[in-house]
Short mmCIF file of C-alpha atoms in Angstrom, two decimals:
data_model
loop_
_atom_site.label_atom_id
_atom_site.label_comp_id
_atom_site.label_asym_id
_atom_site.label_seq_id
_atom_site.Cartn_x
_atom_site.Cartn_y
_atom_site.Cartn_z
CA UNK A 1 8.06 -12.14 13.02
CA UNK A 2 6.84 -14.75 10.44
CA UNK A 3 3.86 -13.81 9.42
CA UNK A 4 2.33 -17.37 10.64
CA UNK A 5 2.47 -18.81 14.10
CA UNK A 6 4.59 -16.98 16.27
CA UNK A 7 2.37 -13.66 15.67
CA UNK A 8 2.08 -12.07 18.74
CA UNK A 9 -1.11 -11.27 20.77
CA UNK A 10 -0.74 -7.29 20.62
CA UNK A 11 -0.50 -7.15 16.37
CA UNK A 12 -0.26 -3.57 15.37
CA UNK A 13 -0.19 -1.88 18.10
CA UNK A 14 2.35 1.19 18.27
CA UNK A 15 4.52 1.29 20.91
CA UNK A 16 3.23 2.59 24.05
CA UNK A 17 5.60 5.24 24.18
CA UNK A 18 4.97 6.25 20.85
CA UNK A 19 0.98 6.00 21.32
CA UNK A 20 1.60 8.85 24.08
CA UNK A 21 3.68 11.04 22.03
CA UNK A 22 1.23 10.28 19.09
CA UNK A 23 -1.90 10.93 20.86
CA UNK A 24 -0.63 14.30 22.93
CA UNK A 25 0.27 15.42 19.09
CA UNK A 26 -2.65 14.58 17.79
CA UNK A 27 -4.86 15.91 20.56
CA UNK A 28 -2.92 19.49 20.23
CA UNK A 29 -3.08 19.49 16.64
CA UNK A 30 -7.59 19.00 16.54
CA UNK A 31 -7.36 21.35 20.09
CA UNK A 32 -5.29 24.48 18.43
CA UNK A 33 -7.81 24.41 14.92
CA UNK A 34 -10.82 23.85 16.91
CA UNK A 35 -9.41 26.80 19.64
CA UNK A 36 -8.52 29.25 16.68
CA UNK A 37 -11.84 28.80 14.32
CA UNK A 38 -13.92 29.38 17.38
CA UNK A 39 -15.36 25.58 17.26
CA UNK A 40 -17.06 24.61 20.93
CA UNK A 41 -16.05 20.53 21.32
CA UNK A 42 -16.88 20.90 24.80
CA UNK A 43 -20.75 21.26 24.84
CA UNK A 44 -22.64 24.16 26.65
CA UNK A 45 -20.15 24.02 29.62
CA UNK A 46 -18.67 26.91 27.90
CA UNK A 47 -14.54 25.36 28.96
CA UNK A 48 -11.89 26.90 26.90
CA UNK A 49 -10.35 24.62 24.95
CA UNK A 50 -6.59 26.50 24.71
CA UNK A 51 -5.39 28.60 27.77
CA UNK A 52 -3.64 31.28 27.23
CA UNK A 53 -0.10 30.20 26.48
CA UNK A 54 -1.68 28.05 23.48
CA UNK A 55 -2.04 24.55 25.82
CA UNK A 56 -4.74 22.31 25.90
CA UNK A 57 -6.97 22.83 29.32
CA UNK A 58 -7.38 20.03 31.42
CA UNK A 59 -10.83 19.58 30.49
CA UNK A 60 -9.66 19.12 26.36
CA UNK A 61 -7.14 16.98 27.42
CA UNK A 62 -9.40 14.77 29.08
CA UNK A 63 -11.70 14.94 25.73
CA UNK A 64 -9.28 15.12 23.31
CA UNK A 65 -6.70 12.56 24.23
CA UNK A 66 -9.93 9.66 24.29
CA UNK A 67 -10.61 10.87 20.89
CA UNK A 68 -7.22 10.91 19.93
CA UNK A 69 -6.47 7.50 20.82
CA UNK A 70 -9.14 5.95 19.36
CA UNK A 71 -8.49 7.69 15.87
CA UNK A 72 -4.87 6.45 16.33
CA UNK A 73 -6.55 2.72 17.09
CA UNK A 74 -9.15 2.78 14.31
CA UNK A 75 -6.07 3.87 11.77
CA UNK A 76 -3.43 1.13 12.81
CA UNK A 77 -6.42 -1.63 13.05
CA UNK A 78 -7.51 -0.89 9.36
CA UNK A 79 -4.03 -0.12 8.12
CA UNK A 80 -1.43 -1.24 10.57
CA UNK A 81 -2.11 -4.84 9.70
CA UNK A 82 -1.15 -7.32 6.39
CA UNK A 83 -2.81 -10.79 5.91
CA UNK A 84 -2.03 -12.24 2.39
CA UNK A 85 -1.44 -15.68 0.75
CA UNK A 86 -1.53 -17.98 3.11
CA UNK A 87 -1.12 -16.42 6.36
CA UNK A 88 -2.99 -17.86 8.89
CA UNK A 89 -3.09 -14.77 10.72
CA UNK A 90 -2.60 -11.37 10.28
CA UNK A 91 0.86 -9.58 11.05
CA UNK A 92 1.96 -6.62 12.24
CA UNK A 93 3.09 -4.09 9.27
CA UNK A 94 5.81 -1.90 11.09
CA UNK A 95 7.57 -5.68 11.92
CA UNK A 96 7.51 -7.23 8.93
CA UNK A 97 7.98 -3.86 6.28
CA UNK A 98 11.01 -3.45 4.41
CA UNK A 99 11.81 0.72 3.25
CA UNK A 100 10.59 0.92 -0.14
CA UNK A 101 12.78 2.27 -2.62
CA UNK A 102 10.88 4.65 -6.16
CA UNK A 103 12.41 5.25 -9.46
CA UNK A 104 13.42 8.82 -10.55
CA UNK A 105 10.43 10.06 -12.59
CA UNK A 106 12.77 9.53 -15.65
CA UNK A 107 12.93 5.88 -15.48
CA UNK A 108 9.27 5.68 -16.40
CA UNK A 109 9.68 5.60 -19.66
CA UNK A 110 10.92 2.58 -19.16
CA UNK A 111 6.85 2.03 -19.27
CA UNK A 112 5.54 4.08 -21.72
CA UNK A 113 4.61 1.47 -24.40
CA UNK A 114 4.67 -2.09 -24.94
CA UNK A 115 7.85 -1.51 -27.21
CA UNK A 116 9.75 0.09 -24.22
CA UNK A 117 8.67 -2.74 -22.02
CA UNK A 118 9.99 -5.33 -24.07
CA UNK A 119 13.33 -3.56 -25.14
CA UNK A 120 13.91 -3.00 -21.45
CA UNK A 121 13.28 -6.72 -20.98
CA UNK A 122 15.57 -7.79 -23.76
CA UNK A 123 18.37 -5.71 -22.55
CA UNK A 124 18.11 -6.85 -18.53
CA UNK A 125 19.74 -9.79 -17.91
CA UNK A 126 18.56 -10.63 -15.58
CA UNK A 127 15.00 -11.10 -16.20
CA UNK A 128 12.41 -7.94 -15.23
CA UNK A 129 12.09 -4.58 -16.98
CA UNK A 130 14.11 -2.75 -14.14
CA UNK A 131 17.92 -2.92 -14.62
CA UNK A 132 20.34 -3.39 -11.06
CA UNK A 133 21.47 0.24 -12.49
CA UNK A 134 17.99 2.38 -12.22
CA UNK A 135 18.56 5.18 -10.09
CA UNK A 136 16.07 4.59 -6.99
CA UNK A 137 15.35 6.93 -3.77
CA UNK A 138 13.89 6.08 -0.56
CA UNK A 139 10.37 6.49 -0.36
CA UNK A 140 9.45 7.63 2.53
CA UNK A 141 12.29 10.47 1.79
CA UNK A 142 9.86 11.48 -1.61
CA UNK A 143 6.92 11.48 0.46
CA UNK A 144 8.54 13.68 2.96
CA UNK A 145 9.61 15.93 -0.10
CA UNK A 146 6.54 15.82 -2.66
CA UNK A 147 3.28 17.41 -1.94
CA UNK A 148 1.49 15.44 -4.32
CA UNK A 149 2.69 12.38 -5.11
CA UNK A 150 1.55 9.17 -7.58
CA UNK A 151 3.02 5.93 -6.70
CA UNK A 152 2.96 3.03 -9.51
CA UNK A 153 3.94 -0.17 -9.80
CA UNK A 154 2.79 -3.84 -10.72
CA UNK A 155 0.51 -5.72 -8.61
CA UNK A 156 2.68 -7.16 -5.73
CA UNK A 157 4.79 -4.55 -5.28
CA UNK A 158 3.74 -2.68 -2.31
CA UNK A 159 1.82 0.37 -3.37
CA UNK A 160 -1.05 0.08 -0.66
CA UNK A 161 1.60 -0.99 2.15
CA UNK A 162 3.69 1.93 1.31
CA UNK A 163 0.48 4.19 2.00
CA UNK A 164 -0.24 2.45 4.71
CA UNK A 165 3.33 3.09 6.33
CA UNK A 166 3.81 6.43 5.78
CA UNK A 167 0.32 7.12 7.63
CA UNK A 168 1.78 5.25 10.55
CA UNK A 169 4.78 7.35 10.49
CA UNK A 170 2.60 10.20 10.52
CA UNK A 171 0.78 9.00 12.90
CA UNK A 172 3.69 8.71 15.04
CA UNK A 173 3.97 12.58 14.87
CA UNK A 174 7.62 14.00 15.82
CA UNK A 175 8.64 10.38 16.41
CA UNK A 176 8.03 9.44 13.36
CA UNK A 177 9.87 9.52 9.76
CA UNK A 178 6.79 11.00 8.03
CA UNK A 179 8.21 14.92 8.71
CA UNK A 180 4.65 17.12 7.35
CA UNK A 181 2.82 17.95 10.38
CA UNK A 182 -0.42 15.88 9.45
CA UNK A 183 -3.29 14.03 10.20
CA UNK A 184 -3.23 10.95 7.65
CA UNK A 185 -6.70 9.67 6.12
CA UNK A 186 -6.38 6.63 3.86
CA UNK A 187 -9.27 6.24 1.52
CA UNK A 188 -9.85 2.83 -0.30
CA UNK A 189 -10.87 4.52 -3.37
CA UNK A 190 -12.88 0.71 -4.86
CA UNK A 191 -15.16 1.99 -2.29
CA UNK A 192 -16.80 4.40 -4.34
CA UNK A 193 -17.64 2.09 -6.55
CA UNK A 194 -21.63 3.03 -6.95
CA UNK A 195 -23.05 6.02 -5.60
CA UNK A 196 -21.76 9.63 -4.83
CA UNK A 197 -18.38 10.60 -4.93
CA UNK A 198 -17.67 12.82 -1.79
CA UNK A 199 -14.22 12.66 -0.69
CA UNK A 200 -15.15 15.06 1.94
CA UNK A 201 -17.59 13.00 3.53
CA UNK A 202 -15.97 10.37 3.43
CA UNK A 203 -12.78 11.83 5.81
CA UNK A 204 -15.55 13.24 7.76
CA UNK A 205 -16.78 10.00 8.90
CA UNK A 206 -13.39 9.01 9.83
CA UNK A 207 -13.65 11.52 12.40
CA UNK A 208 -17.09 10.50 13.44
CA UNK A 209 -16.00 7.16 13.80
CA UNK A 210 -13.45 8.52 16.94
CA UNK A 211 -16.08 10.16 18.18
CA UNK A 212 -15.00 13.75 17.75
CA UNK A 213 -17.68 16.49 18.47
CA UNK A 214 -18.42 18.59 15.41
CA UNK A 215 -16.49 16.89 12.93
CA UNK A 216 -18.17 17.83 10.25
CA UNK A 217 -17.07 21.70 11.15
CA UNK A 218 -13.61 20.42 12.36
CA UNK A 219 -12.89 18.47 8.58
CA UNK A 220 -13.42 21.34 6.95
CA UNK A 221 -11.15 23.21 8.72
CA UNK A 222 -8.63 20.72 8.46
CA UNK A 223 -9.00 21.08 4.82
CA UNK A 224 -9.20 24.46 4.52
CA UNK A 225 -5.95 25.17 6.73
CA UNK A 226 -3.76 21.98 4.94
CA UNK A 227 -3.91 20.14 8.08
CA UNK A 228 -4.40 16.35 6.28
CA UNK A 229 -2.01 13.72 4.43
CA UNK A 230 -4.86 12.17 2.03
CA UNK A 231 -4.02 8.78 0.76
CA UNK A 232 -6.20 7.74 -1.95
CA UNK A 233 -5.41 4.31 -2.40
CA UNK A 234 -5.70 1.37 -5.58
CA UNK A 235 -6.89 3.93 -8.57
CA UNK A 236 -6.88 0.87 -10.85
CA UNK A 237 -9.48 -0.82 -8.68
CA UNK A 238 -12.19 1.88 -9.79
CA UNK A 239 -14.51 0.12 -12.07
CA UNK A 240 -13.79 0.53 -15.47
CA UNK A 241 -16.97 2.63 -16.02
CA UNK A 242 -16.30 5.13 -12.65
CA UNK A 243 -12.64 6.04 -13.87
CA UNK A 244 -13.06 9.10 -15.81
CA UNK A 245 -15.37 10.30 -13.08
CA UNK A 246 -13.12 9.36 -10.21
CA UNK A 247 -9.96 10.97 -11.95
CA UNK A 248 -12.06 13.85 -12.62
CA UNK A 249 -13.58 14.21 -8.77
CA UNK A 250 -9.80 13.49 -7.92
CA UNK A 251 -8.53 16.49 -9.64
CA UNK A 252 -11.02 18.77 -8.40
CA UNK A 253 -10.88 17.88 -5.04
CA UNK A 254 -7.19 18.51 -4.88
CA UNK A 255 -7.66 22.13 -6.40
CA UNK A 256 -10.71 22.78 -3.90
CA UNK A 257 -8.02 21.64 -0.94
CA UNK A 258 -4.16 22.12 -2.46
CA UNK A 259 -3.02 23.00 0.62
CA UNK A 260 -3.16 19.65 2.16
CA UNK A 261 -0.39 16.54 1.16
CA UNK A 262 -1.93 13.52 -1.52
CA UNK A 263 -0.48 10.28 -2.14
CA UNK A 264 -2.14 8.38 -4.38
CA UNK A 265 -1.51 4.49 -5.99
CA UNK A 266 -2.29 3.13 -9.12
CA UNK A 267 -0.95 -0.15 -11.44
CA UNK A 268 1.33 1.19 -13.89
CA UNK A 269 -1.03 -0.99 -16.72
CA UNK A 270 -4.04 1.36 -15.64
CA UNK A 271 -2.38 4.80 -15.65
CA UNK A 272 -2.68 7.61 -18.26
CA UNK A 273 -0.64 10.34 -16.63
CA UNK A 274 -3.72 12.84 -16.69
CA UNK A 275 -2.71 13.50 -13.10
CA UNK A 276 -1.80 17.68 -13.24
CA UNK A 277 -0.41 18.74 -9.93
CA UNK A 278 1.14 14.54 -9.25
CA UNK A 279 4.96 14.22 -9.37
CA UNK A 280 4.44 10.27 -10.96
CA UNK A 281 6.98 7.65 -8.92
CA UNK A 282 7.70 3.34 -9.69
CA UNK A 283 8.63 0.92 -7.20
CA UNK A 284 11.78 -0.25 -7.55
CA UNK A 285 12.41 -3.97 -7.56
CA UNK A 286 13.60 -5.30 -4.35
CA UNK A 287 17.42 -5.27 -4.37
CA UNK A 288 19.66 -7.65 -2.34
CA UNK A 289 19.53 -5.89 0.54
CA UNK A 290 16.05 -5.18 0.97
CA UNK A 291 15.59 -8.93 0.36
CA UNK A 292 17.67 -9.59 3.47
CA UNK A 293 16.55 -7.10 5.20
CA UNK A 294 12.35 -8.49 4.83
CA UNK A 295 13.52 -11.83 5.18
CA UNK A 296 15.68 -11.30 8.25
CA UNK A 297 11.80 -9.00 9.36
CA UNK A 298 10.01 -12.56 8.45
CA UNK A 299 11.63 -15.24 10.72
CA UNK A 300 12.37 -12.68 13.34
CA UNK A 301 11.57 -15.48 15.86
CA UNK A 302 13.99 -18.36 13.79
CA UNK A 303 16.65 -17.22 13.00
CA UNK A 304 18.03 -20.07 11.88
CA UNK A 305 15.33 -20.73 9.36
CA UNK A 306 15.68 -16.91 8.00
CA UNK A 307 19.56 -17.31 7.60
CA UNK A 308 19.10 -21.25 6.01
CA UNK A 309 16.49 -19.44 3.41
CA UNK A 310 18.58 -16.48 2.31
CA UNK A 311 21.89 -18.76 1.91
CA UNK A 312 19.58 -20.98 0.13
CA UNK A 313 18.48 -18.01 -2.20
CA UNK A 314 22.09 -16.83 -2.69
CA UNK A 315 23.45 -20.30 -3.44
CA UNK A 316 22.82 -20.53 -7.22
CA UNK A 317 20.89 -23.50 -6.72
CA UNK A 318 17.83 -22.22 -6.70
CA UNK A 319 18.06 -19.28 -9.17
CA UNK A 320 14.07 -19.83 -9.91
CA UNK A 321 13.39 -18.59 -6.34
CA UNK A 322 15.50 -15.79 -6.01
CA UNK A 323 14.01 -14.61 -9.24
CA UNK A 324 10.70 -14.03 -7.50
CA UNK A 325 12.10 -12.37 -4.49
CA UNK A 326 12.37 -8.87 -6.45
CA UNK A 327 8.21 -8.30 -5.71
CA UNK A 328 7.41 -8.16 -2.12
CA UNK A 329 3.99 -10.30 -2.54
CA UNK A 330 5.74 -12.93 -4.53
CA UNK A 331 8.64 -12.74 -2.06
CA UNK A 332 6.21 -13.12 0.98
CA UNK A 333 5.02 -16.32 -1.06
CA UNK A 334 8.75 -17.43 -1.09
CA UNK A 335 9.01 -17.14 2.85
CA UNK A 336 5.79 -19.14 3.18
CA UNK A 337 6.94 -21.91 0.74
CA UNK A 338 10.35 -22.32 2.56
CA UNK A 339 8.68 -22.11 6.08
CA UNK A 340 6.01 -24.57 5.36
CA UNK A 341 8.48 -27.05 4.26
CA UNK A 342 11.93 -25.78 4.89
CA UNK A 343 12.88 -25.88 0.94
CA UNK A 344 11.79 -24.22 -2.10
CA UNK A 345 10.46 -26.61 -5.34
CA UNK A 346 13.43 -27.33 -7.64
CA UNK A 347 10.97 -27.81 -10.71
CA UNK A 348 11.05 -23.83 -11.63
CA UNK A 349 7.23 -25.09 -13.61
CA UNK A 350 6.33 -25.78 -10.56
CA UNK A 351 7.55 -22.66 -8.63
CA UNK A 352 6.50 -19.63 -11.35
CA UNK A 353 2.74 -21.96 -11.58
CA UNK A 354 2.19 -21.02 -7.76
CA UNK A 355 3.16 -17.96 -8.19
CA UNK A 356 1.21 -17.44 -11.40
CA UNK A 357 -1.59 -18.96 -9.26
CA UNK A 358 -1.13 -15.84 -6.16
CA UNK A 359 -1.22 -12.99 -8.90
CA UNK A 360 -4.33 -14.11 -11.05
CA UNK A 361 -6.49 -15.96 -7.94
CA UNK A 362 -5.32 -14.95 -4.40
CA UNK A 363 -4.29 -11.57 -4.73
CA UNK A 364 -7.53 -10.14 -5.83
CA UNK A 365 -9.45 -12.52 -4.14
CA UNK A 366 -7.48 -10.79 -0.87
CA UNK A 367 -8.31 -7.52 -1.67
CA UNK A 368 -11.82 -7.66 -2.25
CA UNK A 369 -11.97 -6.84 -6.01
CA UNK A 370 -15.19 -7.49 -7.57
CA UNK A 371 -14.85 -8.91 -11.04
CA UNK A 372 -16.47 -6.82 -13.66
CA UNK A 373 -18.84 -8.32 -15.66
CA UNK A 374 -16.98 -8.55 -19.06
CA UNK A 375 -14.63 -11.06 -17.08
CA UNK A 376 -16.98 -13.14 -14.85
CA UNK A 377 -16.37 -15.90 -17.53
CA UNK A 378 -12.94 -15.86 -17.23
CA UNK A 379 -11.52 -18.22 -14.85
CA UNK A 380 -8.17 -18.61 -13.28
CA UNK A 381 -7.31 -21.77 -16.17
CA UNK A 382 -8.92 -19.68 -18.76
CA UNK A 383 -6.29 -16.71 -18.04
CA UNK A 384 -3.54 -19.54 -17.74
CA UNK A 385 -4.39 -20.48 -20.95
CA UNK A 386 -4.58 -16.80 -22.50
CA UNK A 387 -1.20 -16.07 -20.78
CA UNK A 388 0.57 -19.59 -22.13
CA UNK A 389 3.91 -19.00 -24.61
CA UNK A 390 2.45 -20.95 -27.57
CA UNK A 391 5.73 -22.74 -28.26
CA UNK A 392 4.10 -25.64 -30.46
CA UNK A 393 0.48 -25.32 -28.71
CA UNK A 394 -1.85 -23.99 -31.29
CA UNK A 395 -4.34 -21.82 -30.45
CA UNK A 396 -6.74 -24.37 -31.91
CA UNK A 397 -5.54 -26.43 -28.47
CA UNK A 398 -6.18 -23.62 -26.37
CA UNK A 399 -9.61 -23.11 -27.50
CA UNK A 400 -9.75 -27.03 -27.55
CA UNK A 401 -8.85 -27.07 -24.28
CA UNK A 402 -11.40 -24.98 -22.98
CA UNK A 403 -14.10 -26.71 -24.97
CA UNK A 404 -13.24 -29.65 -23.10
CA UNK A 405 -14.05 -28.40 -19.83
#
């Protein structure tokens, strides 16, 4: 899969075998808490919806395996999908996703201050906070083992994929590598960013949205009996104003519901650890093999092209590159450079400025993040300029340069 052309018509779409083991799951799992709280889902016909060996009747199944399936549908159309940079489509996530690997919670401290940050810099040779040597564990292993989970990490480096994955493996039910029996509801959380609050409505109208009967009465019972995986998704992309509210309704929705499974994401740069019940996990740089194994994912349908671009990578000659590859949305932007033109720029200026370019235009501009007033007047050259290592420009220049505009 490349991510460009050679996308194929079906994108996202689980595999039909795993749709029916995902939907009959599914189906069961609404059928046995609607059954046991007494909830009618099939109108005034007065049909059971268990028999008496604890199976769906005919007459659920027919209702419940529509509903099912759409629910499954709406999930991997929203979620089940990436489009970034310069795709010119969008591409499946399950072909293109490489395991993501999280830092013990001790390795945080690594990014505790600006001090730490720049002693772990000075000490890595090879140029990123995160040494070769961290001790990482697979992610979807932690989210199989934590009830309540944070995930951090620097824009680029996967957060909302890795949410997005492990509610397709959840999905996926027994077939899947998400273990916790659950129904997985991603929230966006820059949604709520005016108005009410209501995490409960909002997972409500998920349900709506499937078309399942009572779903008001059915969410809460799914919340009251721990029946949910709620992913809460980009905490940083609150507005600055909503954040003390939104960690606030956070916290007290997980109290009012603990028995159900959170995962929530947030930029290390906009995290204060006021989190009570979250066990707090990084993503861990890409390492060599994950970088093989996404771009070997990426040019699924040249292989030649995939195996030219990693020996190019691992050749020395382009060290500049291979720097980048660590971040999966810089890496992405590697593929795309190499498959546009079957090379990667030599001038390393030239390579770090487009990739510069991705993190302070594209990437927000991608994920629909309105810019707060205090920064409408700050440009993408203006931030360039801010960022620049002074190195014999004055800031006299750089306010020069602006002025000249």
């Amino acid at each position: 899969m490349t991510g460009m052309e050679f996308i194929p018509e079906l994108i996202g779409k689980i595999d039909p075998t795993l749709l029916e083991s995902a939907t009959k799951g599914l189906a069961l799992s609404i059928g046995k808490v609607a059954g046991e709280s007494g909830i009618k889902l099939l109108g005034g016909t007065g049909g059971q919806v268990l028999d008496g060996a604890g199976k769906l009747t005919k007459t659920a199944q027919d209702l419940l395996f529509s509903i099912s399936r759409k629910y499954i549908e709406n999930y991997t159309e929203r979620h089940g999908t990436l489009k970034v940079l310069g795709m010119s489509k969008h591409v499946s996530l399950d072909a293109v996703y490489t395991a993501v690997k999280l830092l013990n919670p001790e390795e945080l401290r690594t990014f505790e201050s600006v001090e730490a940050l720049e002693s772990a810099f000075r000490e890595n040779k090879e140029r990123g906070f995160q040494s070769r040597e961290c001790t990482k564990q697979s992610g979807i292993a932690v989210a199989n083992q934590e009830q309540y989970l944070m995930v951090l990490g620097s824009p680029g480096m996967g957060k909302t994929t890795f949410l997005r994955k492990v509610g397709l493996e959840a999905l996926k039910r027994n077939k899947g590598d998400y273990k916790p029996n659950c129904i997985p509801v991603l929230l966006d959380l820059k949604t709520f960013r005016t108005g009410e609050i209501n995490f409960e409505n909002a997972i409500a109208t998920e349900f709506q949205n499937c078309g399942l009967p009572e779903y008001q009465k059915l969410t809460d019972k799914f919340l009251e009996q721990g029946k949910l995986l709620i992913l809460l998704d980009g905490l940083d992309e609150v507005p600055t104003e909503r954040m003390g509210e939104m960690v606030t309704n956070i916290q007290d929705f997980v109290d009012r519901h603990s028995k159900n499974r959170f995962i929530t994401s947030c930029r290390i740069a906009a995290y204060r650890n006021n989190f009570r019940r979250f066990t707090d996990v990084a993503i861990a740089n890409f390492d060599d093999e994950q970088i093989e194994n996404f771009i070997t994912n990426w040019f699924e349908s040249q292989p030649e092209r995939g195996k030219e671009c990693l020996e190019r990578l691992n050749s020395g000659d382009y060290k500049a590159a291979k720097e980048l590859t660590q971040t999966p949305l810089l890496l992405t932007l590697v593929c795309i450079l190499y498959q546009r033109s079957g090379l990667f720029p030599i001038n390393r200026s030239t390579l770090y400025e487009r990739a510069l370019r991705v993190l302070l235009e594209e990437w927000n501009g991608a994920k629909e993040i309105p810019i707060e007033q205090l920064y409408k007047g700050l440009d993408t050259k203006r931030k360039e300029l801010i960022l620049c290592k002074d190195s014999g420009i004055k800031i006299r220049d750089k306010k020069k340069a602006i002025a000249n505009e």
